[in-house]
PDB file of C-alpha atoms in Angstrom:
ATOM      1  CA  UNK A  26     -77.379  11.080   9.867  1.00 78.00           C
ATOM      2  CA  UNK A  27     -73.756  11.021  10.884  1.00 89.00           C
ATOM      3  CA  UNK A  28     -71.257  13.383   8.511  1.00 89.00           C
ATOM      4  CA  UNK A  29     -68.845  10.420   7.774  1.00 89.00           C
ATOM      5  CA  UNK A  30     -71.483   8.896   5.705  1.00 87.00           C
ATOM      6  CA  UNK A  31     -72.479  12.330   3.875  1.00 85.00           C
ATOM      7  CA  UNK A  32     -70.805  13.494   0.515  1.00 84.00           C
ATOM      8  CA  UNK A  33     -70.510  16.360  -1.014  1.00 86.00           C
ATOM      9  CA  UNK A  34     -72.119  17.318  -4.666  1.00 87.00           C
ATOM     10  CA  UNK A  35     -72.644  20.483  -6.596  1.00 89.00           C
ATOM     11  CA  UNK A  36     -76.075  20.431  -6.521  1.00 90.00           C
ATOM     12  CA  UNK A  37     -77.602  23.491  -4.343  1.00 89.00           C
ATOM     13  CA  UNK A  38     -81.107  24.383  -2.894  1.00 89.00           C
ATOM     14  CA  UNK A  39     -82.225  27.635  -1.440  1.00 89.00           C
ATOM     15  CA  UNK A  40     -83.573  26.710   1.869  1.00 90.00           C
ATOM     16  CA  UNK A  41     -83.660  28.162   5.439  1.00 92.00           C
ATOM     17  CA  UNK A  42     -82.248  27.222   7.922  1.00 92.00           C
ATOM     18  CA  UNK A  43     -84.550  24.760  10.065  1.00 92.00           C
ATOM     19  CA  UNK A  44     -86.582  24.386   7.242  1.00 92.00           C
ATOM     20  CA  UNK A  45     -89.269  21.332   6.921  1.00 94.00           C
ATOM     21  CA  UNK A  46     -89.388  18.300   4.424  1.00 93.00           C
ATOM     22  CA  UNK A  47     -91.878  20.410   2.630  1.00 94.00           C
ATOM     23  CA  UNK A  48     -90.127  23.282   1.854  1.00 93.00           C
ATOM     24  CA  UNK A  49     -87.347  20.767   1.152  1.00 92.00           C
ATOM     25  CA  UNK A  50     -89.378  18.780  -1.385  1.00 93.00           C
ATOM     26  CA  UNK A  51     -90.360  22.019  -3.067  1.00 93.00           C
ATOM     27  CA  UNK A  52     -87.001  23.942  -3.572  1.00 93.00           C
ATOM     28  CA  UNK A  53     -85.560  20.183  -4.988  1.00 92.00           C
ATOM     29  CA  UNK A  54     -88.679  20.273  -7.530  1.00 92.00           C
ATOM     30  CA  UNK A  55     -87.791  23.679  -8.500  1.00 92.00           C
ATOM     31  CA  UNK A  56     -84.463  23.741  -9.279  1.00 90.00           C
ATOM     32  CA  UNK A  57     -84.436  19.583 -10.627  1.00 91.00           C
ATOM     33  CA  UNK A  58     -82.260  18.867  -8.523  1.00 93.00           C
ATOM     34  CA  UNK A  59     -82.833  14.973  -8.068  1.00 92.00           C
ATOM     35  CA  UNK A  60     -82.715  14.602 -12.223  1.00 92.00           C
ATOM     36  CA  UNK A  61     -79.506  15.779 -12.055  1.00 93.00           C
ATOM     37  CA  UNK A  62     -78.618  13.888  -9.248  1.00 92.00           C
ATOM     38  CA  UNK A  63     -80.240  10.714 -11.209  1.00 92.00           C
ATOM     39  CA  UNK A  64     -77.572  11.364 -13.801  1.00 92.00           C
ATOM     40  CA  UNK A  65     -74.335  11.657 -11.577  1.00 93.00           C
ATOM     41  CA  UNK A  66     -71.935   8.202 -11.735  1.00 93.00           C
ATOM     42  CA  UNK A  67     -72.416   7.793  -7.641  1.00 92.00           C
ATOM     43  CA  UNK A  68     -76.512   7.360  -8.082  1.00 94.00           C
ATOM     44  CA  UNK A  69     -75.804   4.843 -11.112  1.00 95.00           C
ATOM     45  CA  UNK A  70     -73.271   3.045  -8.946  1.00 95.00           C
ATOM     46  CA  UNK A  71     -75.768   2.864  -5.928  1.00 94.00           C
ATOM     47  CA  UNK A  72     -78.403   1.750  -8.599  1.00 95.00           C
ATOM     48  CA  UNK A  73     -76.358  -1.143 -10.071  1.00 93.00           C
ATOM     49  CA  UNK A  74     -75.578  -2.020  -6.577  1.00 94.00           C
ATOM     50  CA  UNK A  75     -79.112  -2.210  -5.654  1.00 95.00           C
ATOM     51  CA  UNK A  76     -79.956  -4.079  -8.942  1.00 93.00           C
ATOM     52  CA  UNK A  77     -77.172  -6.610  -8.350  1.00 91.00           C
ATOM     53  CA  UNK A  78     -78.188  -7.349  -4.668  1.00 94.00           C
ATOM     54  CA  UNK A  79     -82.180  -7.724  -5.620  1.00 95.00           C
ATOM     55  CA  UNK A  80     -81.301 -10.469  -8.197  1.00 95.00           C
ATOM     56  CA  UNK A  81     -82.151 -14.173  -8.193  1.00 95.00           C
ATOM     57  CA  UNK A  82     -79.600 -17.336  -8.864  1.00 95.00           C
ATOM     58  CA  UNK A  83     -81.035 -17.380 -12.074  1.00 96.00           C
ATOM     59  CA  UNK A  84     -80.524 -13.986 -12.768  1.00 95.00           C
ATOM     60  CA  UNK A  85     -77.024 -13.980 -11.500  1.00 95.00           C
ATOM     61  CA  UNK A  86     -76.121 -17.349 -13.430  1.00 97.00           C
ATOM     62  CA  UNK A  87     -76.892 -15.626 -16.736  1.00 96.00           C
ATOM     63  CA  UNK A  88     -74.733 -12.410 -15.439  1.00 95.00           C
ATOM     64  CA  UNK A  89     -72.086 -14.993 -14.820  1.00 96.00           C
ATOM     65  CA  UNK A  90     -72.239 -16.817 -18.588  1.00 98.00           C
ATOM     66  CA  UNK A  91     -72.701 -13.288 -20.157  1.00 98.00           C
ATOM     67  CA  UNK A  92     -69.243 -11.943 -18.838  1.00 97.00           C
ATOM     68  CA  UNK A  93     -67.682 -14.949 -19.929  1.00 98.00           C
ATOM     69  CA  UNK A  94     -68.470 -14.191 -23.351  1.00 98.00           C
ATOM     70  CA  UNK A  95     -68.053 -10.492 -23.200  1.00 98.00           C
ATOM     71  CA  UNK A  96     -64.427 -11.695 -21.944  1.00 98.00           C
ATOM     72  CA  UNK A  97     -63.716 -14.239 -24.461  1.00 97.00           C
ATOM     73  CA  UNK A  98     -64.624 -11.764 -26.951  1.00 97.00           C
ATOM     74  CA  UNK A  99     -62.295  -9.243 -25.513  1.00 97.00           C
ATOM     75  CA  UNK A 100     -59.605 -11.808 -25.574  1.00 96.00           C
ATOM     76  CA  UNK A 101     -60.066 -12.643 -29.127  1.00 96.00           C
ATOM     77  CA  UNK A 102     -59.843  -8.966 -30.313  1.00 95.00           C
ATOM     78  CA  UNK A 103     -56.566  -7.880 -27.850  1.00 95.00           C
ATOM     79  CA  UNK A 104     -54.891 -11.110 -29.322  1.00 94.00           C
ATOM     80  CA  UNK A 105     -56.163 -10.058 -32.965  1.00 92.00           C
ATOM     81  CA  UNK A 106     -54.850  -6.207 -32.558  1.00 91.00           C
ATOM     82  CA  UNK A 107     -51.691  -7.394 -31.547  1.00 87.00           C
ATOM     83  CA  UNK A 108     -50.925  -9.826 -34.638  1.00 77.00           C
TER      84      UNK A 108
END
């Protein structure tokens, strides 16, 4: 994997060096380290992204009509607050 596309997080196994998807898998399970990951703002960002892009028209469409009323709404208060 090339290092431009890597990031950095907090979240810290205790592996060896060379060591094999197995040992991997188990030090991840033992400290929980993909719930926590789960729960981070970049893996709800990837999952939105991945929810938007698996959508149909139809699906999309009512996206479309439900931020129109989300921003109508919004409109409607700011213009209310500021009377």
């Amino acid at each position: 994997m090339p290092i431009k596309r890597l990031s950095l997080t907090d979240f810290k196994a205790k592996i060896v060096r060379g060591a094999r998807e197995k040992a991997l898998k188990i030090a991840l399970d033992k400290n929980d380290i993909m719930s926590k990951w789960t729960e981070t703002t970049r893996a709800k960002q990837i999952k939105a992204r991945e929810t938007r892009k698996n959508m149909t028209d139809f699906e999309r469409f009512k996206l479309m009509v439900a931020k129109r009323k989300r921003a109508v709404q919004v409109r409607a208060a700011v213009k209310k607050s500021k009377k």
